mmCIF file of C-alpha atoms in Angstrom:
data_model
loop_
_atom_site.group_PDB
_atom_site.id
_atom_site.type_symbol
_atom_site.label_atom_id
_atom_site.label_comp_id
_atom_site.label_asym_id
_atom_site.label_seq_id
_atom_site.Cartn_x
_atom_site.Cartn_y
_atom_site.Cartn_z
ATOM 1 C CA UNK B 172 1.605 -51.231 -41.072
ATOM 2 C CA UNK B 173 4.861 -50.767 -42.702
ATOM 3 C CA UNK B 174 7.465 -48.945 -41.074
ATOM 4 C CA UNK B 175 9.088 -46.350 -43.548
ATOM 5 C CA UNK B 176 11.150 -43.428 -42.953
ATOM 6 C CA UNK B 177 8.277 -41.058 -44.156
ATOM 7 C CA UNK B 178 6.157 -42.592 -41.152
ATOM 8 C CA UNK B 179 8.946 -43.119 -38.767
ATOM 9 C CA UNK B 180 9.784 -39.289 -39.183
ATOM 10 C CA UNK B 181 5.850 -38.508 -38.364
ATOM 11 C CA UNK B 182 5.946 -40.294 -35.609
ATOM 12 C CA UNK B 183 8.749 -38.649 -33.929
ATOM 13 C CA UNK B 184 7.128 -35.058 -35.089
ATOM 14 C CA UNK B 185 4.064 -36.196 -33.330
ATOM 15 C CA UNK B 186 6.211 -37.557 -30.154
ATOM 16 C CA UNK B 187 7.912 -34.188 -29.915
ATOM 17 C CA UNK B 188 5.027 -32.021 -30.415
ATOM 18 C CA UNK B 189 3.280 -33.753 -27.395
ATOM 19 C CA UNK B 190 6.390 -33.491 -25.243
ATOM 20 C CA UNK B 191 6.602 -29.781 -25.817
ATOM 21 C CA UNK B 192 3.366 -29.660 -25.125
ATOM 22 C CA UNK B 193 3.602 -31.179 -21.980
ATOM 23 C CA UNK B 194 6.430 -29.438 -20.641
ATOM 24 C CA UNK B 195 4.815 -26.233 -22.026
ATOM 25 C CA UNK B 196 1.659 -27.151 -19.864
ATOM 26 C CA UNK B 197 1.223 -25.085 -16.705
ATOM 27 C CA UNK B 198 1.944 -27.973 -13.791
ATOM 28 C CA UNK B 199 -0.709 -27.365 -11.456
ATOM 29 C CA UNK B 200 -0.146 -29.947 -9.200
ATOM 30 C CA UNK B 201 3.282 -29.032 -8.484
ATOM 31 C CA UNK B 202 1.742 -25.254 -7.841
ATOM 32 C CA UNK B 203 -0.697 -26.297 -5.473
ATOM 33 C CA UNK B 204 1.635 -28.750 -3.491
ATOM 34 C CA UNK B 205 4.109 -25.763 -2.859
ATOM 35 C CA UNK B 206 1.178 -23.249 -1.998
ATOM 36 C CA UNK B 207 -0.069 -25.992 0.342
ATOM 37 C CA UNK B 208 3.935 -26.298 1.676
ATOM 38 C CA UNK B 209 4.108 -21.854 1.990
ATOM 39 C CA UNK B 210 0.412 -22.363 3.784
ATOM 40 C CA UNK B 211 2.027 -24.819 6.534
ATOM 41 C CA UNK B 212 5.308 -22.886 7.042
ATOM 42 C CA UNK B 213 3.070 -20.092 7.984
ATOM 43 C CA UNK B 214 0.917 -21.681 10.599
ATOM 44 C CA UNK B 215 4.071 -23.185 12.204
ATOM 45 C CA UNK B 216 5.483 -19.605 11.961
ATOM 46 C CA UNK B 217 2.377 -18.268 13.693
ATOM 47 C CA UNK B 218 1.849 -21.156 16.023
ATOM 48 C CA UNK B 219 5.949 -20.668 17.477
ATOM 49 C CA UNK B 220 5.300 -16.875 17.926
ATOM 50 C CA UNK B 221 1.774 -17.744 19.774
ATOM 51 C CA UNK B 222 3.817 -20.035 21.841
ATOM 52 C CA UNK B 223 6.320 -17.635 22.774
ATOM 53 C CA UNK B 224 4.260 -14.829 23.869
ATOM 54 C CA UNK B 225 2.316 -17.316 26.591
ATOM 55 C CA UNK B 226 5.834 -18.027 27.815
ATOM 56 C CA UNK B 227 6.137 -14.229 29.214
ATOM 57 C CA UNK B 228 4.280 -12.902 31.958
ATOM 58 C CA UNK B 229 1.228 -10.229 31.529
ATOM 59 C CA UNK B 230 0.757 -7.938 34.401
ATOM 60 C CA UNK B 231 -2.415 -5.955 35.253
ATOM 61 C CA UNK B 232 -1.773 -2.203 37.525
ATOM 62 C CA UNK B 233 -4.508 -0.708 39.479
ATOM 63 C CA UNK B 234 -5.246 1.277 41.563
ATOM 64 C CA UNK B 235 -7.837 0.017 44.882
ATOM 65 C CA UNK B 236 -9.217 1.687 47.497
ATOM 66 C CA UNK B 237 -8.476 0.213 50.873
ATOM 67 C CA UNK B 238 -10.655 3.394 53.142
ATOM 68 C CA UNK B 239 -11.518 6.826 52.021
ATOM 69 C CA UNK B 240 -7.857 8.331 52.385
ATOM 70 C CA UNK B 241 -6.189 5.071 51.192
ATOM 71 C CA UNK B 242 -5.018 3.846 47.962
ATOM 72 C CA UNK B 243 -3.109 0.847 47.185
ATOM 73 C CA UNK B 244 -1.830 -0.179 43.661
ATOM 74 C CA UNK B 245 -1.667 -3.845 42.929
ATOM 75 C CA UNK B 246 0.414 -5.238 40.335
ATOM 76 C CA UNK B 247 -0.917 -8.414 39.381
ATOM 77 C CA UNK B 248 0.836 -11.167 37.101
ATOM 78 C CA UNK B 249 -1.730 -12.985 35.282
ATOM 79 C CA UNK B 250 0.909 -14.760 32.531
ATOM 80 C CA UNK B 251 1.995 -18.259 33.048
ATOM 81 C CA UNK B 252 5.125 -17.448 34.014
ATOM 82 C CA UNK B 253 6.667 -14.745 37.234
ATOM 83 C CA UNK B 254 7.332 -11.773 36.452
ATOM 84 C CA UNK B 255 10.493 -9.788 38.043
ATOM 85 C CA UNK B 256 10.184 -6.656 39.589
ATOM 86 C CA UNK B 257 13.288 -4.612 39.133
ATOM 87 C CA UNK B 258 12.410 -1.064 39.082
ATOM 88 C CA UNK B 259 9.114 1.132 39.999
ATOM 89 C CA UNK B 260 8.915 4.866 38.591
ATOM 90 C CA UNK B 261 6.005 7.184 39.251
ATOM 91 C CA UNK B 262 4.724 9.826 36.579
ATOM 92 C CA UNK B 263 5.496 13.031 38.258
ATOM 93 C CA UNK B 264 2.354 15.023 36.843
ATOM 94 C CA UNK B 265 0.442 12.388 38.836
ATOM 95 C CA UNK B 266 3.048 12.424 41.895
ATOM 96 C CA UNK B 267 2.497 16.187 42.026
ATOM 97 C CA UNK B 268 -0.850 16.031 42.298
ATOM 98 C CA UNK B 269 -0.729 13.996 45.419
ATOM 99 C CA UNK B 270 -0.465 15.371 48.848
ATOM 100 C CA UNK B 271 2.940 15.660 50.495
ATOM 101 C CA UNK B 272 3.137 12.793 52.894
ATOM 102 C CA UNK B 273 1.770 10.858 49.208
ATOM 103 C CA UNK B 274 4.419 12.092 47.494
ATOM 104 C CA UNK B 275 7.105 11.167 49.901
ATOM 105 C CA UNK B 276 5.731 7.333 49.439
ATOM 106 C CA UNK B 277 5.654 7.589 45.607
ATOM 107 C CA UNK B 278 9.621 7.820 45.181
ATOM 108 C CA UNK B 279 11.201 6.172 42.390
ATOM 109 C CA UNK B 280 12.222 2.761 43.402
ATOM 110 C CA UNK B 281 15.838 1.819 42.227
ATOM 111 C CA UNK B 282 17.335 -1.832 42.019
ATOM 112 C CA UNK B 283 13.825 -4.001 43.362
ATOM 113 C CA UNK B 284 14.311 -7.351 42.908
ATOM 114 C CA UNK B 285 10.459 -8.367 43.478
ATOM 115 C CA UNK B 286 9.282 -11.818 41.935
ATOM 116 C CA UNK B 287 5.408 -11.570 40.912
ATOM 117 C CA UNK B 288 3.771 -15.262 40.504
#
């Protein structure tokens, strides 16, 4: 096969046709190796927020009936971590309904400084 300037210049068409080709070519590997990189940023995302909320404490109010007359509420602290007490306030549509010598024991409670484990 003689090499001629007629055939040389085909042969580079052909070269540059398939490079434009190539780089015309959607690169799907590339596309599916930064989906796959977007995917894991988002379960580390999720995965540190998950983390953070168990490092806060989750408390639980209710109310429990000691006798007939008397009520006690409990304030429970079922997180991982204590929870500080630092101020107690009463709804006063449920205050009022209570009877006096209730009432006066419902007062809201300034400046507590009450760890709950």
């Amino acid at each position: 096969m003689e090499l001629t300037i007629q055939n040389l210049t085909e042969h580079i068409q052909q070269l540059t046709d398939v490079i434009s080709q190539q780089n015309s070519a959607f690169d799907w590997s590339s596309a599916i190796s930064a989906a796959c990189s977007l995917i894991s940023l988002i379960a580390i995302a999720l995965l540190l927020i998950e983390r953070k909320e168990k490092k806060r404490p989750y408390l639980q109010v209710s109310f429990e009936l000691l006798r007939s007359s008397l009520v006690c509420i409990v304030i429970r602290n079922v997180g991982e971590v204590p929870a500080k007490l630092t101020e107690l306030n009463f709804n006063k549509d449920f205050v009022n309904q209570l009877p006096e010598l209730g009432r006066k024991h419902t007062e809201d409670r300034k400046d507590l400084n009450i760890s709950i484990y």
